[in-house]
mmCIF file of C-alpha atoms in Angstrom:
data_model
loop_
_atom_site.group_PDB
_atom_site.id
_atom_site.type_symbol
_atom_site.label_atom_id
_atom_site.label_comp_id
_atom_site.label_asym_id
_atom_site.label_seq_id
_atom_site.Cartn_x
_atom_site.Cartn_y
_atom_site.Cartn_z
ATOM 1 C CA MET A 1 -20.392 7.989 -3.950
ATOM 2 C CA SER A 2 -17.371 7.919 -1.671
ATOM 3 C CA THR A 3 -14.038 6.429 -2.647
ATOM 4 C CA PRO A 4 -13.314 3.143 -0.847
ATOM 5 C CA ALA A 5 -10.445 3.312 1.592
ATOM 6 C CA ILE A 6 -7.329 1.225 1.555
ATOM 7 C CA PHE A 7 -5.577 0.432 4.827
ATOM 8 C CA GLN A 8 -2.176 0.789 6.454
ATOM 9 C CA VAL A 9 -1.145 -0.878 9.717
ATOM 10 C CA MET A 10 0.283 0.783 12.809
ATOM 11 C CA GLU A 11 1.635 -0.816 15.966
ATOM 12 C CA PHE A 12 1.286 1.227 19.140
ATOM 13 C CA TYR A 13 3.970 0.212 21.625
ATOM 14 C CA GLY A 14 5.207 1.577 24.928
ATOM 15 C CA THR A 15 3.881 4.344 27.132
ATOM 16 C CA GLY A 16 4.498 8.044 27.288
ATOM 17 C CA GLU A 17 6.167 10.532 24.990
ATOM 18 C CA PRO A 18 9.942 9.833 24.741
ATOM 19 C CA PHE A 19 10.695 13.560 25.093
ATOM 20 C CA PHE A 20 9.203 13.412 28.581
ATOM 21 C CA GLY A 21 10.866 10.155 29.651
ATOM 22 C CA GLY A 22 8.432 7.662 28.094
ATOM 23 C CA ASP A 23 9.240 4.797 25.774
ATOM 24 C CA ALA A 24 6.440 4.966 23.188
ATOM 25 C CA ALA A 25 7.365 4.013 19.617
ATOM 26 C CA ASP A 26 4.483 3.776 17.141
ATOM 27 C CA TRP A 27 5.565 2.258 13.812
ATOM 28 C CA CYS A 28 3.868 1.400 10.495
ATOM 29 C CA VAL A 29 4.303 -1.689 8.309
ATOM 30 C CA TYR A 30 6.685 -1.259 5.377
ATOM 31 C CA ILE A 31 7.911 -3.656 2.731
ATOM 32 C CA GLN A 32 11.590 -4.398 3.267
ATOM 33 C CA GLU A 33 14.283 -4.836 0.643
ATOM 34 C CA ASP A 34 13.789 -8.627 0.667
ATOM 35 C CA GLY A 35 10.013 -8.314 0.126
ATOM 36 C CA SER A 36 8.998 -9.163 3.686
ATOM 37 C CA LEU A 37 6.755 -6.954 5.816
ATOM 38 C CA ALA A 38 8.014 -5.374 9.026
ATOM 39 C CA PHE A 39 7.138 -2.611 11.450
ATOM 40 C CA VAL A 40 9.712 0.140 10.938
ATOM 41 C CA SER A 41 10.024 3.679 12.288
ATOM 42 C CA GLY A 42 9.276 6.460 9.819
ATOM 43 C CA SER A 43 12.830 7.806 9.917
ATOM 44 C CA GLU A 44 14.345 4.358 9.315
ATOM 45 C CA ALA A 45 11.926 3.696 6.450
ATOM 46 C CA GLN A 46 12.855 7.006 4.843
ATOM 47 C CA ARG A 47 16.576 6.319 5.236
ATOM 48 C CA ARG A 48 16.187 2.864 3.637
ATOM 49 C CA LYS A 49 13.717 4.188 0.991
ATOM 50 C CA LEU A 50 11.069 1.623 1.932
ATOM 51 C CA VAL A 51 7.500 1.680 0.622
ATOM 52 C CA MET A 52 4.595 1.619 3.058
ATOM 53 C CA ALA A 53 2.433 -1.493 2.846
ATOM 54 C CA TYR A 54 -1.195 -0.866 1.851
ATOM 55 C CA PHE A 55 -4.001 -3.420 2.050
ATOM 56 C CA PRO A 56 -7.443 -3.611 0.425
ATOM 57 C CA THR A 57 -9.322 -4.656 3.588
ATOM 58 C CA GLU A 58 -9.113 -3.971 7.299
ATOM 59 C CA TYR A 59 -8.971 -7.715 7.988
ATOM 60 C CA GLU A 60 -5.966 -8.261 5.689
ATOM 61 C CA ALA A 61 -4.175 -5.268 7.199
ATOM 62 C CA GLU A 62 -4.655 -6.518 10.763
ATOM 63 C CA ALA A 63 -3.601 -10.067 9.809
ATOM 64 C CA ALA A 64 -0.425 -8.766 8.154
ATOM 65 C CA GLY A 65 0.293 -6.587 11.185
ATOM 66 C CA ALA A 66 -0.131 -9.486 13.596
ATOM 67 C CA ALA A 67 2.239 -11.610 11.506
ATOM 68 C CA ALA A 68 4.847 -8.831 11.220
ATOM 69 C CA SER A 69 4.825 -7.784 14.884
ATOM 70 C CA THR A 70 7.872 -8.695 16.927
ATOM 71 C CA ARG A 71 7.166 -6.287 19.792
ATOM 72 C CA LYS A 72 3.573 -7.508 20.314
ATOM 73 C CA GLY A 73 2.138 -4.024 20.722
ATOM 74 C CA SER A 74 -1.415 -2.930 19.978
ATOM 75 C CA ILE A 75 -2.072 -3.303 16.227
ATOM 76 C CA SER A 76 -4.587 -1.180 14.335
ATOM 77 C CA ALA A 77 -5.605 -1.008 10.698
ATOM 78 C CA LEU A 78 -6.023 2.638 9.734
ATOM 79 C CA PRO A 79 -8.028 3.743 6.678
ATOM 80 C CA VAL A 80 -6.136 5.708 4.052
ATOM 81 C CA LYS A 81 -7.851 7.686 1.332
ATOM 82 C CA PRO A 82 -6.007 6.891 -1.922
ATOM 83 C CA ARG A 83 -3.898 9.699 -3.329
ATOM 84 C CA ILE A 84 -5.592 11.957 -5.864
ATOM 85 C CA GLU A 85 -3.334 10.516 -8.592
ATOM 86 C CA VAL A 86 -4.775 6.994 -8.136
ATOM 87 C CA PRO A 87 -7.046 6.546 -11.199
ATOM 88 C CA THR A 88 -9.912 4.902 -9.307
ATOM 89 C CA GLY A 89 -12.364 4.983 -12.233
ATOM 90 C CA GLN A 90 -9.916 3.279 -14.580
ATOM 91 C CA ILE A 91 -9.051 0.648 -11.970
ATOM 92 C CA SER A 92 -12.750 -0.113 -11.464
ATOM 93 C CA TRP A 93 -13.260 -0.502 -15.216
ATOM 94 C CA ILE A 94 -10.201 -2.717 -15.699
ATOM 95 C CA VAL A 95 -11.128 -5.038 -12.812
ATOM 96 C CA GLY A 96 -14.819 -5.115 -13.749
ATOM 97 C CA THR A 97 -14.489 -5.756 -17.473
ATOM 98 C CA LYS A 98 -11.168 -7.441 -18.066
ATOM 99 C CA HIS A 99 -10.191 -9.381 -14.988
ATOM 100 C CA VAL A 100 -13.178 -10.923 -13.255
ATOM 101 C CA GLY A 101 -11.873 -14.156 -11.742
ATOM 102 C CA ALA A 102 -8.207 -13.535 -12.584
ATOM 103 C CA GLU A 103 -5.512 -14.812 -10.240
ATOM 104 C CA ASP A 104 -4.588 -12.267 -7.567
ATOM 105 C CA ASP A 105 -0.831 -12.176 -8.210
ATOM 106 C CA GLU A 106 -1.413 -11.943 -11.966
ATOM 107 C CA LEU A 107 -3.667 -8.927 -11.432
ATOM 108 C CA ALA A 108 -1.208 -7.249 -9.076
ATOM 109 C CA ASP A 109 1.617 -7.720 -11.586
ATOM 110 C CA GLU A 110 -0.534 -6.285 -14.378
ATOM 111 C CA PHE A 111 -1.389 -3.180 -12.343
ATOM 112 C CA VAL A 112 2.284 -2.643 -11.533
ATOM 113 C CA SER A 113 3.114 -2.970 -15.237
ATOM 114 C CA ARG A 114 0.299 -0.635 -16.331
ATOM 115 C CA ALA A 115 1.243 1.977 -13.730
ATOM 116 C CA MET A 116 4.918 1.932 -14.719
ATOM 117 C CA ARG A 117 4.041 2.216 -18.438
ATOM 118 C CA ALA A 118 1.786 5.166 -17.582
ATOM 119 C CA GLY A 119 4.702 6.941 -15.918
ATOM 120 C CA ALA A 120 4.032 6.265 -12.238
ATOM 121 C CA GLY A 121 7.604 6.205 -10.978
ATOM 122 C CA ASP A 122 6.622 6.888 -7.361
ATOM 123 C CA ARG A 123 6.637 3.510 -5.585
ATOM 124 C CA ASP A 124 4.124 4.665 -2.963
ATOM 125 C CA LEU A 125 1.659 5.606 -5.728
ATOM 126 C CA VAL A 126 2.071 2.197 -7.390
ATOM 127 C CA ALA A 127 1.533 0.457 -4.037
ATOM 128 C CA GLN A 128 -1.724 2.383 -3.563
ATOM 129 C CA ILE A 129 -2.903 1.467 -7.076
ATOM 130 C CA VAL A 130 -2.254 -2.227 -6.415
ATOM 131 C CA ALA A 131 -4.008 -2.096 -3.018
ATOM 132 C CA TYR A 132 -7.011 -0.166 -4.386
ATOM 133 C CA ALA A 133 -7.993 -2.722 -7.053
ATOM 134 C CA PRO A 134 -9.593 -5.207 -4.589
ATOM 135 C CA CYS A 135 -11.870 -2.458 -3.249
ATOM 136 C CA MET A 136 -14.253 -3.250 -6.105
ATOM 137 C CA PRO A 137 -17.769 -4.656 -5.455
ATOM 138 C CA PRO A 138 -18.081 -8.242 -4.135
ATOM 139 C CA GLY A 139 -17.619 -10.976 -6.707
ATOM 140 C CA GLN A 140 -14.824 -9.187 -8.541
ATOM 141 C CA SER A 141 -11.316 -10.398 -8.004
ATOM 142 C CA GLY A 142 -8.442 -8.135 -7.154
ATOM 143 C CA PRO A 143 -4.838 -8.363 -6.112
ATOM 144 C CA ARG A 144 -4.457 -9.555 -2.541
ATOM 145 C CA ARG A 145 -0.944 -8.477 -1.775
ATOM 146 C CA GLY A 146 -0.361 -5.138 -0.171
ATOM 147 C CA VAL A 147 2.710 -3.962 -2.040
ATOM 148 C CA PRO A 148 4.294 -4.404 -5.455
ATOM 149 C CA ALA A 149 7.800 -5.683 -6.073
ATOM 150 C CA LEU A 150 9.580 -2.419 -6.868
ATOM 151 C CA SER A 151 12.822 -2.668 -4.960
ATOM 152 C CA GLY A 152 15.786 -0.753 -6.263
ATOM 153 C CA GLN A 153 13.763 1.811 -8.202
ATOM 154 C CA GLU A 154 13.998 5.502 -7.414
ATOM 155 C CA ASP A 155 10.842 7.534 -6.920
ATOM 156 C CA GLN A 156 9.971 9.977 -9.679
ATOM 157 C CA GLN A 157 7.363 12.690 -9.878
ATOM 158 C CA PRO A 158 4.101 11.142 -11.213
ATOM 159 C CA PRO A 159 2.450 12.614 -14.286
ATOM 160 C CA GLU A 160 -0.493 14.911 -13.622
ATOM 161 C CA GLN A 161 -2.930 12.259 -14.913
ATOM 162 C CA LEU A 162 -2.272 8.513 -15.134
ATOM 163 C CA TYR A 163 -3.899 6.532 -17.945
ATOM 164 C CA LEU A 164 -3.817 2.811 -17.172
ATOM 165 C CA LEU A 165 -6.049 1.723 -20.051
#
């Protein structure tokens, strides 16, 4: 059985490689310091220590990209295989047995809390955990926001194995 993908959003804008005189600038959606989503260049996101926004479905990713776009470029939702540290089996069990029908924001907050207690100090890893939960089979609820509220925290090396239970 393959692992469900989560999605990131990229906006393709301009034409031609800048090195050769073009004006292309392809940016991804990141969560900003104030919690809003915006297309930001990779170097700017790294400088500001922003976390990439991940989404559980292609539809939600494209909708978020359309809302965040100010340049009105071509928007695409790109599948992302969750990092190896994302405990997909534990997430499936937690969603399937403990949280069927739970409110989306409540679930997202619980996954952030569980991940932090388990030692996941890397904000990108926590964002992937929160986005992965809704990839469960139909009929099971999951968090519907793409990124957790983790502003102001420094990334730390994740433990070799996360235990969310």
